[in-house]
PDB file of N, CA and C in Angstrom:
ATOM      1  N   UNK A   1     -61.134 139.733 -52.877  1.00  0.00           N
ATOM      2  CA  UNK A   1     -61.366 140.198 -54.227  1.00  0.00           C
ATOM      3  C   UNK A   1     -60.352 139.527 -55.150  1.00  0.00           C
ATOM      4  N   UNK A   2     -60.780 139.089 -55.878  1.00  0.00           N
ATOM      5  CA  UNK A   2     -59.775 138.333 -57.198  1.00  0.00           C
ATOM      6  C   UNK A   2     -59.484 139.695 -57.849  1.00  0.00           C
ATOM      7  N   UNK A   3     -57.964 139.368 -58.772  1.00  0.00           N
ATOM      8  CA  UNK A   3     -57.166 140.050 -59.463  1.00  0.00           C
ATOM      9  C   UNK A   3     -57.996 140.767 -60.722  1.00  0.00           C
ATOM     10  N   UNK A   4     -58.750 139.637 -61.722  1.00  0.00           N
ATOM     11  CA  UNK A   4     -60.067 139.806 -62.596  1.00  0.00           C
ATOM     12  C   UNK A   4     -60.361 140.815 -61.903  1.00  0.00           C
ATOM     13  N   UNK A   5     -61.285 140.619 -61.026  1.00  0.00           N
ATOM     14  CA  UNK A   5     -62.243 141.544 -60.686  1.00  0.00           C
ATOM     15  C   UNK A   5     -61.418 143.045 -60.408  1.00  0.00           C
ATOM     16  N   UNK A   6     -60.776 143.380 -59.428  1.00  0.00           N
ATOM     17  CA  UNK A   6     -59.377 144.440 -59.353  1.00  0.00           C
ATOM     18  C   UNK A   6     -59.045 145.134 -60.384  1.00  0.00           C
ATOM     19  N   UNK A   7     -58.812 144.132 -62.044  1.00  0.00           N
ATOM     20  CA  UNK A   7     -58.415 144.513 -62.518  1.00  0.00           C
ATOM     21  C   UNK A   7     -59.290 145.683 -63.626  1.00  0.00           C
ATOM     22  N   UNK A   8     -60.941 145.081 -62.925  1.00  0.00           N
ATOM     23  CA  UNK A   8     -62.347 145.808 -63.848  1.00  0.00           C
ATOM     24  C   UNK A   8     -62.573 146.963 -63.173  1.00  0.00           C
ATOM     25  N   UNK A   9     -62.678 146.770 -62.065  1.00  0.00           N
ATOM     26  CA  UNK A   9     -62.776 148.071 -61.058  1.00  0.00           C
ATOM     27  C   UNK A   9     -61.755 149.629 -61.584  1.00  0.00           C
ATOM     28  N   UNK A  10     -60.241 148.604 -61.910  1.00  0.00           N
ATOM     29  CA  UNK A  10     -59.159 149.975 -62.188  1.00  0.00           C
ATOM     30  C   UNK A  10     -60.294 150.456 -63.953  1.00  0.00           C
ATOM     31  N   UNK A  11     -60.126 149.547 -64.578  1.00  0.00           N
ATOM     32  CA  UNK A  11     -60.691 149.906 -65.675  1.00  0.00           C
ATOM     33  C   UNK A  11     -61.106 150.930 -66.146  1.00  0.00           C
ATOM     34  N   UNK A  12     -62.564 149.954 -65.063  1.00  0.00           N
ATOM     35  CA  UNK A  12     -63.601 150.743 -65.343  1.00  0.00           C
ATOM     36  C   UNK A  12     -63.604 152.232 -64.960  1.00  0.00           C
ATOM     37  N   UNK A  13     -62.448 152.980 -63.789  1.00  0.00           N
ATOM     38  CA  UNK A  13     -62.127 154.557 -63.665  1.00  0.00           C
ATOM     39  C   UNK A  13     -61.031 155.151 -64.509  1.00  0.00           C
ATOM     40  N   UNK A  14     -60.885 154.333 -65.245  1.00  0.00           N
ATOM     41  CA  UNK A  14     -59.442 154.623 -65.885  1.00  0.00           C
ATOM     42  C   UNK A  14     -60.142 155.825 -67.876  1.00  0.00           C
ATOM     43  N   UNK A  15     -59.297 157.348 -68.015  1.00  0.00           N
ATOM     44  CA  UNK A  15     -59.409 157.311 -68.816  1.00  0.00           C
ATOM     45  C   UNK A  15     -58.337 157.104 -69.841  1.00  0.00           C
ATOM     46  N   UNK A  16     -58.835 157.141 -70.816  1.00  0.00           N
ATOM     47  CA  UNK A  16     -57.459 156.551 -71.792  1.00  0.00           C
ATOM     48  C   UNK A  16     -57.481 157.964 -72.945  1.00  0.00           C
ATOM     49  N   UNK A  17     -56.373 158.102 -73.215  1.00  0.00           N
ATOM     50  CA  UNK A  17     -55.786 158.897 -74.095  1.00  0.00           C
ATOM     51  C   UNK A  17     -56.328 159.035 -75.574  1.00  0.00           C
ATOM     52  N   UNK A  18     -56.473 159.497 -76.144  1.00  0.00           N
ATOM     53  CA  UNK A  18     -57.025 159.679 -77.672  1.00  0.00           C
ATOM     54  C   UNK A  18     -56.338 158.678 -78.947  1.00  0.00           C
ATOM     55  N   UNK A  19     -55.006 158.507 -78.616  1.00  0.00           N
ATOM     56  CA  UNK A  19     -54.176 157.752 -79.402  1.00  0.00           C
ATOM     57  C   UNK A  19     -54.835 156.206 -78.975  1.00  0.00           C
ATOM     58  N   UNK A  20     -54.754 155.702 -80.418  1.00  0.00           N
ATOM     59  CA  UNK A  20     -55.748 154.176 -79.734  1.00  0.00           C
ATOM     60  C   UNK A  20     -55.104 153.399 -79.425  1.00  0.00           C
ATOM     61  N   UNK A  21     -53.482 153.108 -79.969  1.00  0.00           N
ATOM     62  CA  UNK A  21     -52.973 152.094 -79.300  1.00  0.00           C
ATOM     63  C   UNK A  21     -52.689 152.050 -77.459  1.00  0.00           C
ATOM     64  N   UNK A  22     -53.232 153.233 -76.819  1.00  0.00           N
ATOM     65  CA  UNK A  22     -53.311 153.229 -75.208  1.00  0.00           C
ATOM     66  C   UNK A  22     -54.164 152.620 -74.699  1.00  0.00           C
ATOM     67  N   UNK A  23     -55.338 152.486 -75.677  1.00  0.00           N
ATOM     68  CA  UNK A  23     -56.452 151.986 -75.142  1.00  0.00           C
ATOM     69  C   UNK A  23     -56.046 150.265 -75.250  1.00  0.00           C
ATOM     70  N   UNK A  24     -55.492 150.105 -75.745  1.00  0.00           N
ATOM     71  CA  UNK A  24     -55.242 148.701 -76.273  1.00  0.00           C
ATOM     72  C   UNK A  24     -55.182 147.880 -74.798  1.00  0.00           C
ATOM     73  N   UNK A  25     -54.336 148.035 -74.050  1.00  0.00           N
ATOM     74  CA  UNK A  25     -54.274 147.342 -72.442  1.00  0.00           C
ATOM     75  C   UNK A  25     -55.098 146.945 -72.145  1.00  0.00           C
ATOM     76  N   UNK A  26     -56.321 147.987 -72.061  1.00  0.00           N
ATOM     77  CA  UNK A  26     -57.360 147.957 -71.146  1.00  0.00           C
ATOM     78  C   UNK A  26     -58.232 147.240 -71.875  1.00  0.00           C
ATOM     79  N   UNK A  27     -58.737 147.049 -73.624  1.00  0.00           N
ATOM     80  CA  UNK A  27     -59.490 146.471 -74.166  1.00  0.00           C
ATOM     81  C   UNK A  27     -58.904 144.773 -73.901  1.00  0.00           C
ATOM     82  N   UNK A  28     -57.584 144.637 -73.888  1.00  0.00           N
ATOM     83  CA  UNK A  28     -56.985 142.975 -73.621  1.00  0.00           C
ATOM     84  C   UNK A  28     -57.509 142.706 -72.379  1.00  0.00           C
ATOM     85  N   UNK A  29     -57.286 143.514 -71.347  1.00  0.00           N
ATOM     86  CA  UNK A  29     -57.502 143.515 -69.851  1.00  0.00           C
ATOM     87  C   UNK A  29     -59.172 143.022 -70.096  1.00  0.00           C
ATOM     88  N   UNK A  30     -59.931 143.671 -70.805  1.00  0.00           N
ATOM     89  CA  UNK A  30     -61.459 142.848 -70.633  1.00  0.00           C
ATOM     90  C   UNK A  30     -61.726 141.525 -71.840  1.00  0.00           C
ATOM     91  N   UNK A  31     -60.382 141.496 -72.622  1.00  0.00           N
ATOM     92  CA  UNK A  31     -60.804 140.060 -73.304  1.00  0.00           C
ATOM     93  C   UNK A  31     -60.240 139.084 -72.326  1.00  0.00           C
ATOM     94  N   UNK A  32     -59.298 138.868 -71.677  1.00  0.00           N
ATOM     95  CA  UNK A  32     -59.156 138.106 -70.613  1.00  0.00           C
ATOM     96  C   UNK A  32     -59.368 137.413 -69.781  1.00  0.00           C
ATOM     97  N   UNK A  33     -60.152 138.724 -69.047  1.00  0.00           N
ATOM     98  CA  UNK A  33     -60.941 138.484 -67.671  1.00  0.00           C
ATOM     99  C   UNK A  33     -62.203 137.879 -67.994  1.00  0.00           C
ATOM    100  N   UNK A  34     -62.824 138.763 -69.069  1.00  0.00           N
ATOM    101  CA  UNK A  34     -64.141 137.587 -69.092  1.00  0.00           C
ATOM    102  C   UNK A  34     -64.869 138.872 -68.841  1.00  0.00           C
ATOM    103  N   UNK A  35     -64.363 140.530 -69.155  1.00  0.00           N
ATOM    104  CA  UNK A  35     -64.980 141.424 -68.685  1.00  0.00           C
ATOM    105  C   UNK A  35     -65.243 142.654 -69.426  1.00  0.00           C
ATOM    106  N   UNK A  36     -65.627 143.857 -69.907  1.00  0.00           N
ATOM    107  CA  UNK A  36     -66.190 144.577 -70.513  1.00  0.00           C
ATOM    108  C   UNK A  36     -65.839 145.512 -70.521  1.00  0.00           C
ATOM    109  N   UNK A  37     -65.034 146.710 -71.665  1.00  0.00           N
ATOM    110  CA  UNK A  37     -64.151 147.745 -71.819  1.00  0.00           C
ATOM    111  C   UNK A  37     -65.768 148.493 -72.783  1.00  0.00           C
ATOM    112  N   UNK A  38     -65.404 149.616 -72.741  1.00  0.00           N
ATOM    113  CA  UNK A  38     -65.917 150.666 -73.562  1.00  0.00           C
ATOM    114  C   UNK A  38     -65.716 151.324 -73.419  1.00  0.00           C
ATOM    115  N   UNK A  39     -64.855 152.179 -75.043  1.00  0.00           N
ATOM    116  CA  UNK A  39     -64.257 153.435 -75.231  1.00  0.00           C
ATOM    117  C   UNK A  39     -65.638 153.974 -76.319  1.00  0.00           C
ATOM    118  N   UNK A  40     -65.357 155.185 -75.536  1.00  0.00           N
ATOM    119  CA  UNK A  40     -66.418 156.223 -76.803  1.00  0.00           C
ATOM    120  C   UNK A  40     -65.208 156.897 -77.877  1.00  0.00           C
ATOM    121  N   UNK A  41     -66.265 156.884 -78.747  1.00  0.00           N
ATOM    122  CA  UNK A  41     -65.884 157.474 -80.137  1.00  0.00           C
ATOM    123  C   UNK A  41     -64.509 156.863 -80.891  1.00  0.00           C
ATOM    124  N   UNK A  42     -64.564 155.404 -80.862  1.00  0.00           N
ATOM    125  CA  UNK A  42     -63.802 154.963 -81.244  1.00  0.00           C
ATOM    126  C   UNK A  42     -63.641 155.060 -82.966  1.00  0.00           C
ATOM    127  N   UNK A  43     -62.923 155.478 -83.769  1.00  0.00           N
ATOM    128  CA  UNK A  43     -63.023 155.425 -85.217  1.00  0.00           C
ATOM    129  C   UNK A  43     -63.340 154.284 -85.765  1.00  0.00           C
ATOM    130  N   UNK A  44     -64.031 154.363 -87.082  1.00  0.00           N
ATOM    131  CA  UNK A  44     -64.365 153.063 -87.898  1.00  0.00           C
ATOM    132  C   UNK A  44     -63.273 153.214 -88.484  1.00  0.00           C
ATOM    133  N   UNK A  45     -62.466 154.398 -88.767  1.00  0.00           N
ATOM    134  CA  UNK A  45     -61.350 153.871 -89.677  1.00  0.00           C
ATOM    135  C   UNK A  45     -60.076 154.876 -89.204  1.00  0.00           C
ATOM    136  N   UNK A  46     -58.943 154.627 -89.213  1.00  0.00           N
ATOM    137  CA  UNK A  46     -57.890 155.581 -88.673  1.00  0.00           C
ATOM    138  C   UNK A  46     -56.240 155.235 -89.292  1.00  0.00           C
ATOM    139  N   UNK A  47     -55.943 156.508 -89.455  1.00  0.00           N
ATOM    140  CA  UNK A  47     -54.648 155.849 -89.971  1.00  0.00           C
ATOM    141  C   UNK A  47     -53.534 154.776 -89.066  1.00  0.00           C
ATOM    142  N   UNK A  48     -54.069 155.157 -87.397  1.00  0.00           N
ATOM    143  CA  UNK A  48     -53.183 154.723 -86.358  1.00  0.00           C
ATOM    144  C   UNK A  48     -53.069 153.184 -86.266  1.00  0.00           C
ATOM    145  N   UNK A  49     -51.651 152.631 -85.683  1.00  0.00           N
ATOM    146  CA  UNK A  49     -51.825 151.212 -85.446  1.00  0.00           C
ATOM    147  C   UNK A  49     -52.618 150.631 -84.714  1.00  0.00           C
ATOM    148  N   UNK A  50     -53.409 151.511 -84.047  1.00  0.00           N
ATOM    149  CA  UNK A  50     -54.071 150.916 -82.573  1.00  0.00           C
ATOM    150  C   UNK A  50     -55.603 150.257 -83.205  1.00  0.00           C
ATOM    151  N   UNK A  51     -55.656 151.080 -84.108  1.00  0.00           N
ATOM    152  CA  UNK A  51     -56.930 150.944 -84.824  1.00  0.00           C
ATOM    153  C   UNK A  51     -57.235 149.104 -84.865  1.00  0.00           C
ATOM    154  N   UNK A  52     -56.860 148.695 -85.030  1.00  0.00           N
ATOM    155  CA  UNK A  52     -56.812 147.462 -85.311  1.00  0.00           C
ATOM    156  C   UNK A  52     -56.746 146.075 -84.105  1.00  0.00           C
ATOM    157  N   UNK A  53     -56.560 147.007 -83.070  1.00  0.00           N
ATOM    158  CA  UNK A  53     -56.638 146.003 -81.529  1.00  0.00           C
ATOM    159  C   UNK A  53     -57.923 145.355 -81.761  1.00  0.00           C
ATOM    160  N   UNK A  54     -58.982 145.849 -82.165  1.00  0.00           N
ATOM    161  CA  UNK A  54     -60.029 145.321 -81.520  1.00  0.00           C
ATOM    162  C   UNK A  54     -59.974 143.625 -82.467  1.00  0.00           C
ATOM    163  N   UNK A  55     -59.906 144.388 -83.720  1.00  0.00           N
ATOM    164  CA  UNK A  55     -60.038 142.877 -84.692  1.00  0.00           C
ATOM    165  C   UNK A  55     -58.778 141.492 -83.761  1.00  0.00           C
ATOM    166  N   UNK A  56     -57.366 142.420 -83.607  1.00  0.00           N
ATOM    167  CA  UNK A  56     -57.325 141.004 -82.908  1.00  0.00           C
ATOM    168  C   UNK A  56     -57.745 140.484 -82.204  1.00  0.00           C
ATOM    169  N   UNK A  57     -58.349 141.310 -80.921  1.00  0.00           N
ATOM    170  CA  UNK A  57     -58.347 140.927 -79.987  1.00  0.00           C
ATOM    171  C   UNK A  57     -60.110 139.978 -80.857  1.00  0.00           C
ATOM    172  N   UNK A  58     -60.396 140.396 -81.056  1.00  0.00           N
ATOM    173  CA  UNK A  58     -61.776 139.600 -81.738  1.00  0.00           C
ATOM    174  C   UNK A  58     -61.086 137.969 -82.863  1.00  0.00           C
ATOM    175  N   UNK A  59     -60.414 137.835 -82.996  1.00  0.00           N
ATOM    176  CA  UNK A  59     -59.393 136.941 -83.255  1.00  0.00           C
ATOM    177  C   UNK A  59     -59.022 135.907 -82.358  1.00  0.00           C
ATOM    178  N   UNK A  60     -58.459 136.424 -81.208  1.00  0.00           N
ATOM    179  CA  UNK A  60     -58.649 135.934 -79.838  1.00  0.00           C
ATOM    180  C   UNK A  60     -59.605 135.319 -79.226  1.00  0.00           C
ATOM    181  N   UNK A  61     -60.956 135.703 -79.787  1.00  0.00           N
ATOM    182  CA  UNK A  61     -62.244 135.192 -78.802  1.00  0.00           C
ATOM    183  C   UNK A  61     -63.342 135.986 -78.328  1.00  0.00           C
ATOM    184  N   UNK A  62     -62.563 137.453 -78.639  1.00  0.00           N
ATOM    185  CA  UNK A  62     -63.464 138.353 -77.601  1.00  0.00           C
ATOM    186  C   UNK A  62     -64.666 139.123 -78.694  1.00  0.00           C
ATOM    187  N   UNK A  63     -65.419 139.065 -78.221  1.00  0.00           N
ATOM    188  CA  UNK A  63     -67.021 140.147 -78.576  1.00  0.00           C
ATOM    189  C   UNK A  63     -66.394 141.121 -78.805  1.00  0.00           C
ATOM    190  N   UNK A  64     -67.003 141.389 -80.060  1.00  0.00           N
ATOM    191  CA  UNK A  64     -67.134 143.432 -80.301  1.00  0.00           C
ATOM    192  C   UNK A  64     -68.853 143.630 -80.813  1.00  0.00           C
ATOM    193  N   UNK A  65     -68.564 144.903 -80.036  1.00  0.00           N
ATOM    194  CA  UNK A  65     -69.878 145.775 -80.065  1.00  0.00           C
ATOM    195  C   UNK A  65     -69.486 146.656 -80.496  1.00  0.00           C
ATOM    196  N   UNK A  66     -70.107 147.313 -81.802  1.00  0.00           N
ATOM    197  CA  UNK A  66     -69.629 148.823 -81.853  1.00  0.00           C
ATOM    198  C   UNK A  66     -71.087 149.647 -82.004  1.00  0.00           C
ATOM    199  N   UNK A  67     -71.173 150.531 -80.908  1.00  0.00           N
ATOM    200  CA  UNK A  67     -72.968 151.558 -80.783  1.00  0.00           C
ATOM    201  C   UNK A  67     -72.689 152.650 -81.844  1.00  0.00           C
ATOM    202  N   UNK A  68     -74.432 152.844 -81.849  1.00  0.00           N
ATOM    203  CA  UNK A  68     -74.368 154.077 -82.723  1.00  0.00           C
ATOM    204  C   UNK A  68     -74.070 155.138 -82.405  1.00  0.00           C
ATOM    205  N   UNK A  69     -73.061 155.566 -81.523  1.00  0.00           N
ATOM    206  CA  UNK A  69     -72.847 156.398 -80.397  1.00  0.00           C
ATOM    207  C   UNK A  69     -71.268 156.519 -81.328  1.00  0.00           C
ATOM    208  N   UNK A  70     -70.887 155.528 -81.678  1.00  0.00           N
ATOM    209  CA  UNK A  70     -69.370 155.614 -82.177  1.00  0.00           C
ATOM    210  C   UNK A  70     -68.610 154.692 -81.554  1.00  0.00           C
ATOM    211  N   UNK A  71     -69.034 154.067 -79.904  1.00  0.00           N
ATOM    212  CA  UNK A  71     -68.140 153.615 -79.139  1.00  0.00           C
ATOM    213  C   UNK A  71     -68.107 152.045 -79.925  1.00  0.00           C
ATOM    214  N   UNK A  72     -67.055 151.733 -78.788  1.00  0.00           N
ATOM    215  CA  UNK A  72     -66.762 149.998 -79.113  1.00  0.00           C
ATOM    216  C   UNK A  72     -67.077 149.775 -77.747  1.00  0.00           C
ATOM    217  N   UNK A  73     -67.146 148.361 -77.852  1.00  0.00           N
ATOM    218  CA  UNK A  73     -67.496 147.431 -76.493  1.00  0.00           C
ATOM    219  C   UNK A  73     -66.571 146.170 -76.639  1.00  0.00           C
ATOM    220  N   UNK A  74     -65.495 145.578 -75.931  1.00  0.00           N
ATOM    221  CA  UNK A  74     -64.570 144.836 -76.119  1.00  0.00           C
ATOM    222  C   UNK A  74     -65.338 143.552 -74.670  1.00  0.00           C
ATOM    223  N   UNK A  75     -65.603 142.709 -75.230  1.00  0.00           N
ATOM    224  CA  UNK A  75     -66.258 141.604 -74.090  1.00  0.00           C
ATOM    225  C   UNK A  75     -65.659 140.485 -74.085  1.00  0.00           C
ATOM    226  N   UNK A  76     -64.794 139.889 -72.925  1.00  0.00           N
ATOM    227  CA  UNK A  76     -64.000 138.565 -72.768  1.00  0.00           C
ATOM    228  C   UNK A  76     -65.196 137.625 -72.918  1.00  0.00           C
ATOM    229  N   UNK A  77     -64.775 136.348 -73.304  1.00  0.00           N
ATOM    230  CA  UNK A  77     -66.184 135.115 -73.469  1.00  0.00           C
ATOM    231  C   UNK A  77     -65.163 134.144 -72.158  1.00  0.00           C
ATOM    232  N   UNK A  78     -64.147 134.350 -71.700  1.00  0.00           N
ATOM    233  CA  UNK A  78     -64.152 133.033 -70.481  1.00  0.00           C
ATOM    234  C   UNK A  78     -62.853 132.360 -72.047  1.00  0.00           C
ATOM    235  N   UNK A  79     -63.148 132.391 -72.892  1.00  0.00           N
ATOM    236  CA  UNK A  79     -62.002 131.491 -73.553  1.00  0.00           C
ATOM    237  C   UNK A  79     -61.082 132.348 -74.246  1.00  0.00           C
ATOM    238  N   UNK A  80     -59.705 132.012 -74.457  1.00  0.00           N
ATOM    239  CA  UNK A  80     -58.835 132.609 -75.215  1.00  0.00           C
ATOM    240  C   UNK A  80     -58.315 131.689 -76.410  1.00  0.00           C
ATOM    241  N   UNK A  81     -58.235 131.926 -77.454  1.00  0.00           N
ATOM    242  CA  UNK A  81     -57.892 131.147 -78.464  1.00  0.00           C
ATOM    243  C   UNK A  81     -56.563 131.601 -79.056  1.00  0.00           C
ATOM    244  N   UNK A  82     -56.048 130.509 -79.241  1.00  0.00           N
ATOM    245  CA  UNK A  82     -54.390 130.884 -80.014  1.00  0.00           C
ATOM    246  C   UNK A  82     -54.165 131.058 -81.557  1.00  0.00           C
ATOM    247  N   UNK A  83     -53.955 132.392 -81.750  1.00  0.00           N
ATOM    248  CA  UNK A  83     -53.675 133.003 -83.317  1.00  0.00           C
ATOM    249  C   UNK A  83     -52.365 132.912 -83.650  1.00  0.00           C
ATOM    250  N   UNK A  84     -52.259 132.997 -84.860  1.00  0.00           N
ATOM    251  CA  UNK A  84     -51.406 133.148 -85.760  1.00  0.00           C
ATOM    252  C   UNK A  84     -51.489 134.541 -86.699  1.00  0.00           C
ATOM    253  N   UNK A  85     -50.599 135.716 -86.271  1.00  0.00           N
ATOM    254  CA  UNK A  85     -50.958 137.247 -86.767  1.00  0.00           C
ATOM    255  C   UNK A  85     -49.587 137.529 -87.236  1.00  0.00           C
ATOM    256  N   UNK A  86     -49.667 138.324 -88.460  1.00  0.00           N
ATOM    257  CA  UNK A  86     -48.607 139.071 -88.608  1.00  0.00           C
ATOM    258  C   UNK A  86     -48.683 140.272 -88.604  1.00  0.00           C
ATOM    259  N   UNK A  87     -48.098 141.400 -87.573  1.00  0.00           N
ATOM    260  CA  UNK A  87     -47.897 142.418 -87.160  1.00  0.00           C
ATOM    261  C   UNK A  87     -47.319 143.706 -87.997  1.00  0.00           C
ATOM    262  N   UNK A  88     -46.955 143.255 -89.490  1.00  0.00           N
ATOM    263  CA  UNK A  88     -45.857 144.100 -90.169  1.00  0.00           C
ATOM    264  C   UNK A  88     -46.434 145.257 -90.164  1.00  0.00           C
ATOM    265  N   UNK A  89     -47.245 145.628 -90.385  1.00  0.00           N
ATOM    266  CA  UNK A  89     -48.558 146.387 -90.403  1.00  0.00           C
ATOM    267  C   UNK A  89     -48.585 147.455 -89.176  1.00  0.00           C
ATOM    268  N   UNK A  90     -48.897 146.873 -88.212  1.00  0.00           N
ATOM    269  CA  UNK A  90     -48.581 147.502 -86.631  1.00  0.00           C
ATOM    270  C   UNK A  90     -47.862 147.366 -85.441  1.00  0.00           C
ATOM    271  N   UNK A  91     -46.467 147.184 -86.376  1.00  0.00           N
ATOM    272  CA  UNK A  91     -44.973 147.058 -85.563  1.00  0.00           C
ATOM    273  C   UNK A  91     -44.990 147.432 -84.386  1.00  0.00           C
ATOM    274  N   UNK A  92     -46.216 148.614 -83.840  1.00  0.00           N
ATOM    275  CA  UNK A  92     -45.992 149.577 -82.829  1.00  0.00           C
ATOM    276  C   UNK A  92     -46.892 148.689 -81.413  1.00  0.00           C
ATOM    277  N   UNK A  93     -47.814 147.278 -82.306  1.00  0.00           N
ATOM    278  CA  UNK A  93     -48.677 147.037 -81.403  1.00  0.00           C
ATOM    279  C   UNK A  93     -47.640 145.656 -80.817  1.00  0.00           C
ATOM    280  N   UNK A  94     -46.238 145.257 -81.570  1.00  0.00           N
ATOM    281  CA  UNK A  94     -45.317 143.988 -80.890  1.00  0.00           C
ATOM    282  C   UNK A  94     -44.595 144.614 -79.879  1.00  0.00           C
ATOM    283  N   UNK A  95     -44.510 143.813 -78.994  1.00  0.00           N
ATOM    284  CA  UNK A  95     -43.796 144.304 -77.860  1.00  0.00           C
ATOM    285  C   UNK A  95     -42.049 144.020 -78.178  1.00  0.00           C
TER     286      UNK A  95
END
């Protein structure tokens, strides 16, 4: 079993916390791999820093889906592209 794959399996049983920047890992973890995150009831709009993972990570390369359900769908394409972001905004999302 490759690491990718390992790493969809944890994923995909994994739940994530209400605060969105937690979810953030796991949505990178499927722009990466080339593989497919979906959180339900993700907000269209929120005061939190996390709010905003998806656009980078869509910045990056990766697919967004968002259903009429509320959820998002975070989908790796196989490529990663190199950005230029400034974080001032969501200090909480720099390591």
């Amino acid at each position: 079993m490759t690491a990718a794959r390992a790493l969809r399996q944890i994923v995909a049983t994994t739940d994530v916390h209400s605060a969105l920047d937690n979810a953030a890992p796991f949505l990178a973890a499927a722009a990466v791999t080339g593989g497919a995150v979906t959180v339900p009831y993700w907000p269209a709009d929120s005061n939190q820093p996390g709010v905003v993972v998806p656009r980078i990570l869509q910045q990056f390369g990766a697919d967004l889906t968002y259903g009429s359900d509320g959820s998002l769908t975070v989908s790796g394409t196989d490529a990663i592209d190199c950005i230029e972001i400034d974080l001032r905004d969501a200090s909480e999302l720099t390591p």
